[in-house]
Amino acid sequence: MMSDQDLSRRTFLKVAGVTAALAASGGVPEGLFASEKRFARFPEKTDLIVLTSRPPQLETPMSHFRDLITPNESLFVRWHLANIPTSVDLNTWRLKVGGNTEKELQLSMEDLRKFEKVTYTAVIQCSGNSRSFFEPRVAGGQWEHGAMGNVTWSGARMKDILSMAGIKAGSVDVSFDGLDRPPLPTVPDFIKSLAIDKATEDDIIIAYEMNGVPLTMLNGFPARLIVPGWYATYWVKALSEIVVHTKTYEEFWMKPAYRIPDNACGCVPPGTTPKKTVPIHRMTTRSFVIAPAEKAELKKNVPVEIMGIAFSGGYSIRDVIVSVDAGKSWREASLGDDKGRYSWRQWFFPWRPQKPGTYTLMAKATNSIGESQPFEGLWNPAGYLWNKVEKTPVTVR
Ligand SMILES: Nc1nc2c(c(=O)[nH]1)N[C@H]1C(S)=C(S)[C@@H](COP(=O)(O)O)O[C@H]1N2
Ligand SMILES: [Mo]
């Protein structure tokens, strides 16, 4: 996770005594200052790391990922526009469904709850999760690894709702808009779209519950789209309107925003511009060492269980291999409970360090279709898809 170069940079800044001043001015990347992270407690949330407070961009500390399911109060928060809903009256809230449909629907929460209820566990992850590790640096929220979580979602199937509305011939795209609004007319409203075939897949739901209770306001009360396996940019919160289109929907947040190079790795040589791009979609395969934490101090000859998580874009984790010697040798970890192909999987690896010193722990996951993780970070201009094998240094005394 941290190269020697990063460590020396951190040390340099500390020695120079400029850390606090730079952090206060907002002029430094959060990623370099573990000790100077700013925490705040927002409504229905526990203390989270603040990237920005208006709009709220709140990151989950890694220690919260010891749990298989991320508690609602711990889940990260990301909004693009400053005008976010802070209260919603279910007596007046309606989900409008229209466009190229036989009927226009105005669904109340009661109506939404009448559709067959679907429940599954799925990783939610921001496209820009881990962006702060890109070199050269890229613009955008400087997340470390905490713009993710594993949540059990319940809601109504999108395809059931669309079939109630009646999809007319010639439909190609479906767009999703929420209650948040741009602060200025020049800022485009946050609207995302899915191709009609994607939008009507079995597992696409409009969720009204997270972990068995109504969504928190910051995570999209009263209902949000869930596109399991895909990045959370599509998981539109506080849904208000769904429109079926006869043309590809390509407004700002679909184009030019949230696009990746149109090639197998979604990457280009660092610092260059891709020739052709496509909308970001499925998540890459990732794994993390969660415990012991980075820089933990362990005792020699005392057994520890290394624990971590692994997930991929909708295909089950086939195996996780672990190294305690910076990648020289690898052994397979044992996998925890299987909560389905969209969930993350915990893994466990017993270890008894025999000699004092510094050890670098690493994990590498492979999914059921053979997708795995690179050893070096791949680069793209928007800072998406980061999934390299991370390094977790620990000390044994
Ligand atoms: N209405 C609305 N929905 C939205 C967004 C937004 O800005 N407005 N941001 C998207 C992005 S980019 C992410 S990463 C997720 C974050 O979901 P969370 O705040 O529940 O963690 O919401 C998505 N849905
Ligand atoms: Mo995001």
PDB file of C-alpha atoms in Angstrom, residues 95-390:
ATOM      1  CA  LEU A  95     -41.059   7.633  -7.946  1.00  0.00           C
ATOM      2  CA  LYS A  96     -42.005   8.711 -11.458  1.00  0.00           C
ATOM      3  CA  VAL A  97     -41.542   6.176 -14.257  1.00  0.00           C
ATOM      4  CA  GLY A  98     -42.173   7.288 -17.814  1.00  0.00           C
ATOM      5  CA  GLY A  99     -40.709   8.179 -21.187  1.00  0.00           C
ATOM      6  CA  ASN A 100     -41.156   5.524 -23.884  1.00  0.00           C
ATOM      7  CA  THR A 101     -43.643   3.489 -21.803  1.00  0.00           C
ATOM      8  CA  GLU A 102     -47.313   2.551 -22.164  1.00  0.00           C
ATOM      9  CA  LYS A 103     -48.167   4.185 -18.853  1.00  0.00           C
ATOM     10  CA  GLU A 104     -46.645   6.799 -16.600  1.00  0.00           C
ATOM     11  CA  LEU A 105     -46.271   5.556 -13.010  1.00  0.00           C
ATOM     12  CA  GLN A 106     -46.142   7.569  -9.801  1.00  0.00           C
ATOM     13  CA  LEU A 107     -45.112   4.991  -7.214  1.00  0.00           C
ATOM     14  CA  SER A 108     -45.399   5.652  -3.494  1.00  0.00           C
ATOM     15  CA  MET A 109     -43.224   3.742  -1.020  1.00  0.00           C
ATOM     16  CA  GLU A 110     -46.275   1.583  -0.317  1.00  0.00           C
ATOM     17  CA  ASP A 111     -46.553   0.760  -4.031  1.00  0.00           C
ATOM     18  CA  LEU A 112     -42.842  -0.038  -4.228  1.00  0.00           C
ATOM     19  CA  ARG A 113     -43.120  -2.435  -1.307  1.00  0.00           C
ATOM     20  CA  LYS A 114     -45.899  -4.354  -3.092  1.00  0.00           C
ATOM     21  CA  PHE A 115     -43.505  -5.716  -5.729  1.00  0.00           C
ATOM     22  CA  GLU A 116     -41.766  -8.990  -4.916  1.00  0.00           C
ATOM     23  CA  LYS A 117     -39.009  -8.178  -2.412  1.00  0.00           C
ATOM     24  CA  VAL A 118     -35.508  -9.219  -3.449  1.00  0.00           C
ATOM     25  CA  THR A 119     -32.592  -9.359  -0.986  1.00  0.00           C
ATOM     26  CA  TYR A 120     -28.879  -9.925  -1.580  1.00  0.00           C
ATOM     27  CA  THR A 121     -25.531  -8.758  -0.304  1.00  0.00           C
ATOM     28  CA  ALA A 122     -23.423  -6.634  -2.650  1.00  0.00           C
ATOM     29  CA  VAL A 123     -20.246  -4.604  -2.464  1.00  0.00           C
ATOM     30  CA  ILE A 124     -20.786  -0.909  -3.095  1.00  0.00           C
ATOM     31  CA  GLN A 125     -17.629   0.806  -4.296  1.00  0.00           C
ATOM     32  CA  CYS A 126     -16.951   4.252  -5.752  1.00  0.00           C
ATOM     33  CA  SER A 127     -15.265   4.255  -9.165  1.00  0.00           C
ATOM     34  CA  GLY A 128     -12.593   6.497  -7.649  1.00  0.00           C
ATOM     35  CA  ASN A 129     -11.888   4.321  -4.614  1.00  0.00           C
ATOM     36  CA  SER A 130      -8.085   4.404  -3.960  1.00  0.00           C
ATOM     37  CA  ARG A 131      -7.632   7.304  -6.376  1.00  0.00           C
ATOM     38  CA  SER A 132      -5.102   8.960  -4.037  1.00  0.00           C
ATOM     39  CA  PHE A 133      -2.594   6.233  -4.941  1.00  0.00           C
ATOM     40  CA  PHE A 134      -2.428   7.122  -8.642  1.00  0.00           C
ATOM     41  CA  GLU A 135       0.939   8.349  -9.889  1.00  0.00           C
ATOM     42  CA  PRO A 136       0.977  10.765 -11.580  1.00  0.00           C
ATOM     43  CA  ARG A 137      -1.819  12.110  -9.444  1.00  0.00           C
ATOM     44  CA  VAL A 138      -5.241  12.662 -10.980  1.00  0.00           C
ATOM     45  CA  ALA A 139      -8.002  15.136 -10.170  1.00  0.00           C
ATOM     46  CA  GLY A 140     -11.018  14.044  -8.147  1.00  0.00           C
ATOM     47  CA  GLY A 141     -11.772  12.927  -4.583  1.00  0.00           C
ATOM     48  CA  GLN A 142      -8.510  11.712  -3.056  1.00  0.00           C
ATOM     49  CA  TRP A 143      -9.911   8.523  -1.552  1.00  0.00           C
ATOM     50  CA  GLU A 144      -7.749   5.929   0.102  1.00  0.00           C
ATOM     51  CA  HIS A 145      -9.383   2.472   0.156  1.00  0.00           C
ATOM     52  CA  GLY A 146     -12.450   3.334   2.239  1.00  0.00           C
ATOM     53  CA  ALA A 147     -14.934   4.320  -0.487  1.00  0.00           C
ATOM     54  CA  MET A 148     -16.430   0.842  -0.336  1.00  0.00           C
ATOM     55  CA  GLY A 149     -18.589  -1.391   1.848  1.00  0.00           C
ATOM     56  CA  ASN A 150     -20.526  -4.659   1.840  1.00  0.00           C
ATOM     57  CA  VAL A 151     -24.237  -4.237   2.444  1.00  0.00           C
ATOM     58  CA  THR A 152     -27.368  -6.408   2.302  1.00  0.00           C
ATOM     59  CA  TRP A 153     -29.838  -4.594   0.052  1.00  0.00           C
ATOM     60  CA  SER A 154     -33.591  -5.222  -0.315  1.00  0.00           C
ATOM     61  CA  GLY A 155     -35.958  -3.807  -2.852  1.00  0.00           C
ATOM     62  CA  ALA A 156     -38.069  -4.250  -5.948  1.00  0.00           C
ATOM     63  CA  ARG A 157     -36.804  -5.557  -9.285  1.00  0.00           C
ATOM     64  CA  MET A 158     -36.334  -2.829 -11.850  1.00  0.00           C
ATOM     65  CA  LYS A 159     -37.715  -5.143 -14.542  1.00  0.00           C
ATOM     66  CA  ASP A 160     -40.955  -5.657 -12.576  1.00  0.00           C
ATOM     67  CA  ILE A 161     -41.415  -1.912 -12.298  1.00  0.00           C
ATOM     68  CA  LEU A 162     -40.652  -1.388 -15.984  1.00  0.00           C
ATOM     69  CA  SER A 163     -43.011  -4.147 -17.027  1.00  0.00           C
ATOM     70  CA  MET A 164     -45.780  -2.528 -14.990  1.00  0.00           C
ATOM     71  CA  ALA A 165     -45.106   0.687 -16.940  1.00  0.00           C
ATOM     72  CA  GLY A 166     -44.859  -1.305 -20.201  1.00  0.00           C
ATOM     73  CA  ILE A 167     -41.684  -0.777 -22.211  1.00  0.00           C
ATOM     74  CA  LYS A 168     -42.549   0.324 -25.754  1.00  0.00           C
ATOM     75  CA  ALA A 169     -40.703  -0.788 -28.882  1.00  0.00           C
ATOM     76  CA  GLY A 170     -37.582   1.175 -29.751  1.00  0.00           C
ATOM     77  CA  SER A 171     -36.402   1.618 -26.143  1.00  0.00           C
ATOM     78  CA  VAL A 172     -32.614   1.592 -25.772  1.00  0.00           C
ATOM     79  CA  ASP A 173     -31.691   3.335 -22.514  1.00  0.00           C
ATOM     80  CA  VAL A 174     -33.131   4.035 -19.081  1.00  0.00           C
ATOM     81  CA  SER A 175     -32.075   7.089 -17.065  1.00  0.00           C
ATOM     82  CA  PHE A 176     -32.195   7.598 -13.296  1.00  0.00           C
ATOM     83  CA  ASP A 177     -32.464  10.929 -11.496  1.00  0.00           C
ATOM     84  CA  GLY A 178     -32.411  11.667  -7.770  1.00  0.00           C
ATOM     85  CA  LEU A 179     -33.641  14.465  -5.509  1.00  0.00           C
ATOM     86  CA  ASP A 180     -30.256  16.187  -5.331  1.00  0.00           C
ATOM     87  CA  ARG A 181     -30.005  19.328  -7.422  1.00  0.00           C
ATOM     88  CA  PRO A 182     -27.146  21.383  -8.856  1.00  0.00           C
ATOM     89  CA  PRO A 183     -26.294  24.505  -6.853  1.00  0.00           C
ATOM     90  CA  LEU A 184     -26.043  26.527 -10.096  1.00  0.00           C
ATOM     91  CA  PRO A 185     -27.853  26.186 -13.445  1.00  0.00           C
ATOM     92  CA  THR A 186     -24.476  25.714 -15.139  1.00  0.00           C
ATOM     93  CA  VAL A 187     -23.807  22.481 -13.213  1.00  0.00           C
ATOM     94  CA  PRO A 188     -25.410  19.423 -14.826  1.00  0.00           C
ATOM     95  CA  ASP A 189     -27.915  17.465 -12.711  1.00  0.00           C
ATOM     96  CA  PHE A 190     -26.646  14.044 -11.597  1.00  0.00           C
ATOM     97  CA  ILE A 191     -28.442  11.622 -13.925  1.00  0.00           C
ATOM     98  CA  LYS A 192     -27.104   8.174 -14.885  1.00  0.00           C
ATOM     99  CA  SER A 193     -28.308   5.695 -17.467  1.00  0.00           C
ATOM    100  CA  LEU A 194     -28.186   1.993 -18.243  1.00  0.00           C
ATOM    101  CA  ALA A 195     -28.836   0.210 -21.524  1.00  0.00           C
ATOM    102  CA  ILE A 196     -32.343  -1.286 -21.489  1.00  0.00           C
ATOM    103  CA  ASP A 197     -30.953  -4.856 -21.479  1.00  0.00           C
ATOM    104  CA  LYS A 198     -28.854  -4.086 -18.411  1.00  0.00           C
ATOM    105  CA  ALA A 199     -31.644  -2.233 -16.610  1.00  0.00           C
ATOM    106  CA  THR A 200     -33.975  -5.231 -16.992  1.00  0.00           C
ATOM    107  CA  GLU A 201     -31.528  -7.876 -15.706  1.00  0.00           C
ATOM    108  CA  ASP A 202     -32.923  -9.929 -12.810  1.00  0.00           C
ATOM    109  CA  ASP A 203     -30.566  -8.529 -10.182  1.00  0.00           C
ATOM    110  CA  ILE A 204     -31.052  -4.808 -10.785  1.00  0.00           C
ATOM    111  CA  ILE A 205     -33.214  -3.512  -7.949  1.00  0.00           C
ATOM    112  CA  ILE A 206     -34.609  -0.321  -6.524  1.00  0.00           C
ATOM    113  CA  ALA A 207     -33.555  -0.762  -2.905  1.00  0.00           C
ATOM    114  CA  TYR A 208     -35.509   0.720  -0.011  1.00  0.00           C
ATOM    115  CA  GLU A 209     -33.639  -1.135   2.730  1.00  0.00           C
ATOM    116  CA  MET A 210     -29.989  -1.538   3.662  1.00  0.00           C
ATOM    117  CA  ASN A 211     -29.146  -4.221   6.218  1.00  0.00           C
ATOM    118  CA  GLY A 212     -32.843  -4.704   6.964  1.00  0.00           C
ATOM    119  CA  VAL A 213     -33.832  -1.124   7.732  1.00  0.00           C
ATOM    120  CA  PRO A 214     -34.761   1.899   5.587  1.00  0.00           C
ATOM    121  CA  LEU A 215     -31.828   3.573   3.825  1.00  0.00           C
ATOM    122  CA  THR A 216     -30.021   6.293   5.746  1.00  0.00           C
ATOM    123  CA  MET A 217     -30.623   9.768   4.353  1.00  0.00           C
ATOM    124  CA  LEU A 218     -26.998  10.123   3.239  1.00  0.00           C
ATOM    125  CA  ASN A 219     -27.049   6.738   1.486  1.00  0.00           C
ATOM    126  CA  GLY A 220     -30.106   7.562  -0.585  1.00  0.00           C
ATOM    127  CA  PHE A 221     -33.336   7.493   1.437  1.00  0.00           C
ATOM    128  CA  PRO A 222     -35.981   6.575   0.493  1.00  0.00           C
ATOM    129  CA  ALA A 223     -34.873   4.415  -2.483  1.00  0.00           C
ATOM    130  CA  ARG A 224     -31.822   3.923  -4.681  1.00  0.00           C
ATOM    131  CA  LEU A 225     -30.783   1.913  -7.682  1.00  0.00           C
ATOM    132  CA  ILE A 226     -28.527  -1.115  -7.071  1.00  0.00           C
ATOM    133  CA  VAL A 227     -26.426  -2.402  -9.963  1.00  0.00           C
ATOM    134  CA  PRO A 228     -24.535  -5.225  -8.247  1.00  0.00           C
ATOM    135  CA  GLY A 229     -21.069  -5.909  -9.634  1.00  0.00           C
ATOM    136  CA  TRP A 230     -20.857  -2.440 -11.190  1.00  0.00           C
ATOM    137  CA  TYR A 231     -19.331   0.717  -9.723  1.00  0.00           C
ATOM    138  CA  ALA A 232     -21.571   2.809  -7.482  1.00  0.00           C
ATOM    139  CA  THR A 233     -21.768   5.761  -9.847  1.00  0.00           C
ATOM    140  CA  TYR A 234     -24.841   3.984 -11.305  1.00  0.00           C
ATOM    141  CA  TRP A 235     -26.415   3.395  -7.903  1.00  0.00           C
ATOM    142  CA  VAL A 236     -28.475   6.604  -8.040  1.00  0.00           C
ATOM    143  CA  LYS A 237     -29.658   7.680  -4.592  1.00  0.00           C
ATOM    144  CA  ALA A 238     -32.870   9.350  -3.455  1.00  0.00           C
ATOM    145  CA  LEU A 239     -34.464   8.286  -6.712  1.00  0.00           C
ATOM    146  CA  SER A 240     -37.212  10.505  -8.073  1.00  0.00           C
ATOM    147  CA  GLU A 241     -37.508   9.803 -11.769  1.00  0.00           C
ATOM    148  CA  ILE A 242     -36.874   6.949 -14.195  1.00  0.00           C
ATOM    149  CA  VAL A 243     -37.160   7.664 -17.923  1.00  0.00           C
ATOM    150  CA  VAL A 244     -37.079   5.157 -20.783  1.00  0.00           C
ATOM    151  CA  HIS A 245     -35.321   6.585 -23.861  1.00  0.00           C
ATOM    152  CA  THR A 246     -35.366   5.729 -27.567  1.00  0.00           C
ATOM    153  CA  LYS A 247     -31.831   7.118 -27.960  1.00  0.00           C
ATOM    154  CA  THR A 248     -28.608   6.528 -26.053  1.00  0.00           C
ATOM    155  CA  TYR A 249     -28.671   8.850 -23.041  1.00  0.00           C
ATOM    156  CA  GLU A 250     -25.389  10.758 -23.076  1.00  0.00           C
ATOM    157  CA  GLU A 251     -25.628  13.778 -20.798  1.00  0.00           C
ATOM    158  CA  PHE A 252     -22.674  15.013 -18.734  1.00  0.00           C
ATOM    159  CA  TRP A 253     -22.440  12.265 -16.067  1.00  0.00           C
ATOM    160  CA  MET A 254     -22.422   9.596 -18.805  1.00  0.00           C
ATOM    161  CA  LYS A 255     -20.243  11.553 -21.230  1.00  0.00           C
ATOM    162  CA  PRO A 256     -17.624  12.933 -20.724  1.00  0.00           C
ATOM    163  CA  ALA A 257     -17.778  11.957 -17.019  1.00  0.00           C
ATOM    164  CA  TYR A 258     -17.265   8.431 -15.670  1.00  0.00           C
ATOM    165  CA  ARG A 259     -15.580   6.915 -18.690  1.00  0.00           C
ATOM    166  CA  ILE A 260     -12.620   4.567 -19.003  1.00  0.00           C
ATOM    167  CA  PRO A 261     -10.242   3.786 -21.866  1.00  0.00           C
ATOM    168  CA  ASP A 262     -11.896   1.394 -24.321  1.00  0.00           C
ATOM    169  CA  ASN A 263      -9.465  -1.520 -23.974  1.00  0.00           C
ATOM    170  CA  ALA A 264      -9.076  -4.671 -21.887  1.00  0.00           C
ATOM    171  CA  CYS A 265      -7.227  -3.056 -18.950  1.00  0.00           C
ATOM    172  CA  GLY A 266      -9.115   0.251 -18.950  1.00  0.00           C
ATOM    173  CA  CYS A 267      -5.686   1.823 -18.777  1.00  0.00           C
ATOM    174  CA  VAL A 268      -3.292   3.996 -20.766  1.00  0.00           C
ATOM    175  CA  PRO A 269       0.392   4.880 -20.277  1.00  0.00           C
ATOM    176  CA  PRO A 270       0.580   7.223 -17.250  1.00  0.00           C
ATOM    177  CA  GLY A 271      -0.087  10.822 -18.177  1.00  0.00           C
ATOM    178  CA  THR A 272      -1.594  10.117 -21.598  1.00  0.00           C
ATOM    179  CA  THR A 273      -5.138  10.564 -22.939  1.00  0.00           C
ATOM    180  CA  PRO A 274      -7.127   7.591 -24.226  1.00  0.00           C
ATOM    181  CA  LYS A 275      -8.207   7.724 -27.871  1.00  0.00           C
ATOM    182  CA  LYS A 276     -11.556   6.105 -27.271  1.00  0.00           C
ATOM    183  CA  THR A 277     -13.553   5.728 -24.038  1.00  0.00           C
ATOM    184  CA  VAL A 278     -16.614   3.808 -22.829  1.00  0.00           C
ATOM    185  CA  PRO A 279     -18.790   4.312 -19.742  1.00  0.00           C
ATOM    186  CA  ILE A 280     -17.244   2.670 -16.661  1.00  0.00           C
ATOM    187  CA  HIS A 281     -19.075  -0.536 -15.731  1.00  0.00           C
ATOM    188  CA  ARG A 282     -18.022  -3.738 -13.915  1.00  0.00           C
ATOM    189  CA  MET A 283     -15.699  -3.607 -10.911  1.00  0.00           C
ATOM    190  CA  THR A 284     -12.200  -5.052 -11.024  1.00  0.00           C
ATOM    191  CA  THR A 285     -11.107  -7.837  -8.663  1.00  0.00           C
ATOM    192  CA  ARG A 286      -9.612  -6.655  -5.371  1.00  0.00           C
ATOM    193  CA  SER A 287      -8.341  -7.929  -2.051  1.00  0.00           C
ATOM    194  CA  PHE A 288      -7.124  -6.305   1.146  1.00  0.00           C
ATOM    195  CA  VAL A 289      -5.328  -7.308   4.307  1.00  0.00           C
ATOM    196  CA  ILE A 290      -7.539  -5.863   7.038  1.00  0.00           C
ATOM    197  CA  ALA A 291      -5.972  -7.348  10.173  1.00  0.00           C
ATOM    198  CA  PRO A 292      -3.313  -6.937  11.362  1.00  0.00           C
ATOM    199  CA  ALA A 293      -3.566  -3.282  10.362  1.00  0.00           C
ATOM    200  CA  GLU A 294      -0.853  -1.472   8.488  1.00  0.00           C
ATOM    201  CA  LYS A 295       2.141  -0.814  10.807  1.00  0.00           C
ATOM    202  CA  ALA A 296       0.806  -3.119  13.521  1.00  0.00           C
ATOM    203  CA  GLU A 297       3.391  -4.396  15.987  1.00  0.00           C
ATOM    204  CA  LEU A 298       3.362  -8.153  16.519  1.00  0.00           C
ATOM    205  CA  LYS A 299       5.307 -10.442  18.828  1.00  0.00           C
ATOM    206  CA  LYS A 300       7.614 -13.129  17.536  1.00  0.00           C
ATOM    207  CA  ASN A 301       6.448 -16.717  18.014  1.00  0.00           C
ATOM    208  CA  VAL A 302       2.920 -15.580  18.858  1.00  0.00           C
ATOM    209  CA  PRO A 303       0.385 -16.905  16.348  1.00  0.00           C
ATOM    210  CA  VAL A 304      -1.746 -14.314  14.541  1.00  0.00           C
ATOM    211  CA  GLU A 305      -4.558 -14.845  12.127  1.00  0.00           C
ATOM    212  CA  ILE A 306      -4.166 -12.598   9.115  1.00  0.00           C
ATOM    213  CA  MET A 307      -7.644 -11.645   7.937  1.00  0.00           C
ATOM    214  CA  GLY A 308      -8.823  -9.828   4.873  1.00  0.00           C
ATOM    215  CA  ILE A 309     -11.513  -9.408   2.249  1.00  0.00           C
ATOM    216  CA  ALA A 310     -11.765 -10.065  -1.495  1.00  0.00           C
ATOM    217  CA  PHE A 311     -14.397  -9.238  -4.117  1.00  0.00           C
ATOM    218  CA  SER A 312     -14.889  -8.874  -7.828  1.00  0.00           C
ATOM    219  CA  GLY A 313     -17.389  -7.419 -10.259  1.00  0.00           C
ATOM    220  CA  GLY A 314     -20.118 -10.006  -9.860  1.00  0.00           C
ATOM    221  CA  TYR A 315     -18.114 -13.239 -10.168  1.00  0.00           C
ATOM    222  CA  SER A 316     -17.353 -15.266  -7.046  1.00  0.00           C
ATOM    223  CA  ILE A 317     -13.872 -15.295  -5.555  1.00  0.00           C
ATOM    224  CA  ARG A 318     -12.148 -18.530  -6.566  1.00  0.00           C
ATOM    225  CA  ASP A 319      -9.058 -18.163  -4.400  1.00  0.00           C
ATOM    226  CA  VAL A 320      -6.939 -15.750  -2.427  1.00  0.00           C
ATOM    227  CA  ILE A 321      -3.203 -16.261  -2.074  1.00  0.00           C
ATOM    228  CA  VAL A 322      -1.201 -14.560   0.664  1.00  0.00           C
ATOM    229  CA  SER A 323       2.450 -13.648   1.074  1.00  0.00           C
ATOM    230  CA  VAL A 324       4.150 -12.569   4.304  1.00  0.00           C
ATOM    231  CA  ASP A 325       7.515 -11.987   2.624  1.00  0.00           C
ATOM    232  CA  ALA A 326       6.743  -9.169   0.167  1.00  0.00           C
ATOM    233  CA  GLY A 327       5.687 -11.533  -2.594  1.00  0.00           C
ATOM    234  CA  LYS A 328       8.573 -14.021  -2.568  1.00  0.00           C
ATOM    235  CA  SER A 329       6.382 -16.935  -1.567  1.00  0.00           C
ATOM    236  CA  TRP A 330       2.625 -17.445  -1.563  1.00  0.00           C
ATOM    237  CA  ARG A 331       0.152 -19.800   0.093  1.00  0.00           C
ATOM    238  CA  GLU A 332      -3.588 -20.083  -0.220  1.00  0.00           C
ATOM    239  CA  ALA A 333      -5.868 -18.515   2.387  1.00  0.00           C
ATOM    240  CA  SER A 334      -9.050 -20.189   3.592  1.00  0.00           C
ATOM    241  CA  LEU A 335     -12.273 -18.466   2.598  1.00  0.00           C
ATOM    242  CA  GLY A 336     -15.086 -17.465   4.969  1.00  0.00           C
ATOM    243  CA  ASP A 337     -18.869 -17.575   4.519  1.00  0.00           C
ATOM    244  CA  ASP A 338     -20.099 -17.287   0.950  1.00  0.00           C
ATOM    245  CA  LYS A 339     -22.769 -14.577   0.755  1.00  0.00           C
ATOM    246  CA  GLY A 340     -23.138 -14.813  -2.998  1.00  0.00           C
ATOM    247  CA  ARG A 341     -21.294 -13.549  -6.020  1.00  0.00           C
ATOM    248  CA  TYR A 342     -21.790  -9.843  -5.351  1.00  0.00           C
ATOM    249  CA  SER A 343     -20.646  -9.917  -1.728  1.00  0.00           C
ATOM    250  CA  TRP A 344     -17.118  -9.707  -0.508  1.00  0.00           C
ATOM    251  CA  ARG A 345     -15.608 -12.820   0.936  1.00  0.00           C
ATOM    252  CA  GLN A 346     -13.538 -12.836   4.096  1.00  0.00           C
ATOM    253  CA  TRP A 347     -10.311 -14.829   4.053  1.00  0.00           C
ATOM    254  CA  PHE A 348      -8.096 -16.098   6.839  1.00  0.00           C
ATOM    255  CA  PHE A 349      -4.428 -17.038   6.981  1.00  0.00           C
ATOM    256  CA  PRO A 350      -2.720 -18.356  10.121  1.00  0.00           C
ATOM    257  CA  TRP A 351       0.804 -17.064  10.704  1.00  0.00           C
ATOM    258  CA  ARG A 352       3.465 -17.351  13.372  1.00  0.00           C
ATOM    259  CA  PRO A 353       6.303 -14.917  12.647  1.00  0.00           C
ATOM    260  CA  GLN A 354       9.510 -16.415  13.922  1.00  0.00           C
ATOM    261  CA  LYS A 355      12.032 -13.603  13.631  1.00  0.00           C
ATOM    262  CA  PRO A 356      11.830  -9.926  14.570  1.00  0.00           C
ATOM    263  CA  GLY A 357      11.830  -7.508  11.675  1.00  0.00           C
ATOM    264  CA  THR A 358       9.628  -5.777   9.141  1.00  0.00           C
ATOM    265  CA  TYR A 359       7.308  -7.936   7.082  1.00  0.00           C
ATOM    266  CA  THR A 360       5.252  -6.997   4.045  1.00  0.00           C
ATOM    267  CA  LEU A 361       1.889  -8.760   3.889  1.00  0.00           C
ATOM    268  CA  MET A 362       0.208  -9.105   0.499  1.00  0.00           C
ATOM    269  CA  ALA A 363      -2.965 -10.751  -0.828  1.00  0.00           C
ATOM    270  CA  LYS A 364      -4.013 -11.547  -4.390  1.00  0.00           C
ATOM    271  CA  ALA A 365      -7.503 -12.683  -5.337  1.00  0.00           C
ATOM    272  CA  THR A 366      -8.752 -14.427  -8.471  1.00  0.00           C
ATOM    273  CA  ASN A 367     -12.414 -14.660  -9.421  1.00  0.00           C
ATOM    274  CA  SER A 368     -14.346 -17.511 -11.022  1.00  0.00           C
ATOM    275  CA  ILE A 369     -13.618 -16.278 -14.558  1.00  0.00           C
ATOM    276  CA  GLY A 370      -9.890 -15.923 -13.879  1.00  0.00           C
ATOM    277  CA  GLU A 371      -9.735 -12.155 -13.362  1.00  0.00           C
ATOM    278  CA  SER A 372      -7.076 -11.208 -10.839  1.00  0.00           C
ATOM    279  CA  GLN A 373      -4.958  -8.265  -9.721  1.00  0.00           C
ATOM    280  CA  PRO A 374      -1.841  -6.668 -11.226  1.00  0.00           C
ATOM    281  CA  PHE A 375       1.300  -6.114  -9.128  1.00  0.00           C
ATOM    282  CA  GLU A 376       1.702  -2.579 -10.420  1.00  0.00           C
ATOM    283  CA  GLY A 377      -1.021   0.055 -10.505  1.00  0.00           C
ATOM    284  CA  LEU A 378      -2.601   0.571 -13.921  1.00  0.00           C
ATOM    285  CA  TRP A 379      -3.289   4.188 -14.848  1.00  0.00           C
ATOM    286  CA  ASN A 380      -6.161   6.120 -16.440  1.00  0.00           C
ATOM    287  CA  PRO A 381      -6.838   9.865 -16.353  1.00  0.00           C
ATOM    288  CA  ALA A 382      -9.898   9.745 -14.085  1.00  0.00           C
ATOM    289  CA  GLY A 383      -8.345   7.500 -11.429  1.00  0.00           C
ATOM    290  CA  TYR A 384     -10.725   4.537 -11.754  1.00  0.00           C
ATOM    291  CA  LEU A 385     -10.459   0.718 -11.511  1.00  0.00           C
ATOM    292  CA  TRP A 386      -7.506   0.688  -9.059  1.00  0.00           C
ATOM    293  CA  ASN A 387      -6.910  -2.910  -8.030  1.00  0.00           C
ATOM    294  CA  LYS A 388      -3.229  -3.619  -7.670  1.00  0.00           C
ATOM    295  CA  VAL A 389      -1.969  -6.069  -5.067  1.00  0.00           C
ATOM    296  CA  GLU A 390      -1.540  -3.901  -1.964  1.00  0.00           C
TER     297      GLU A 390
END
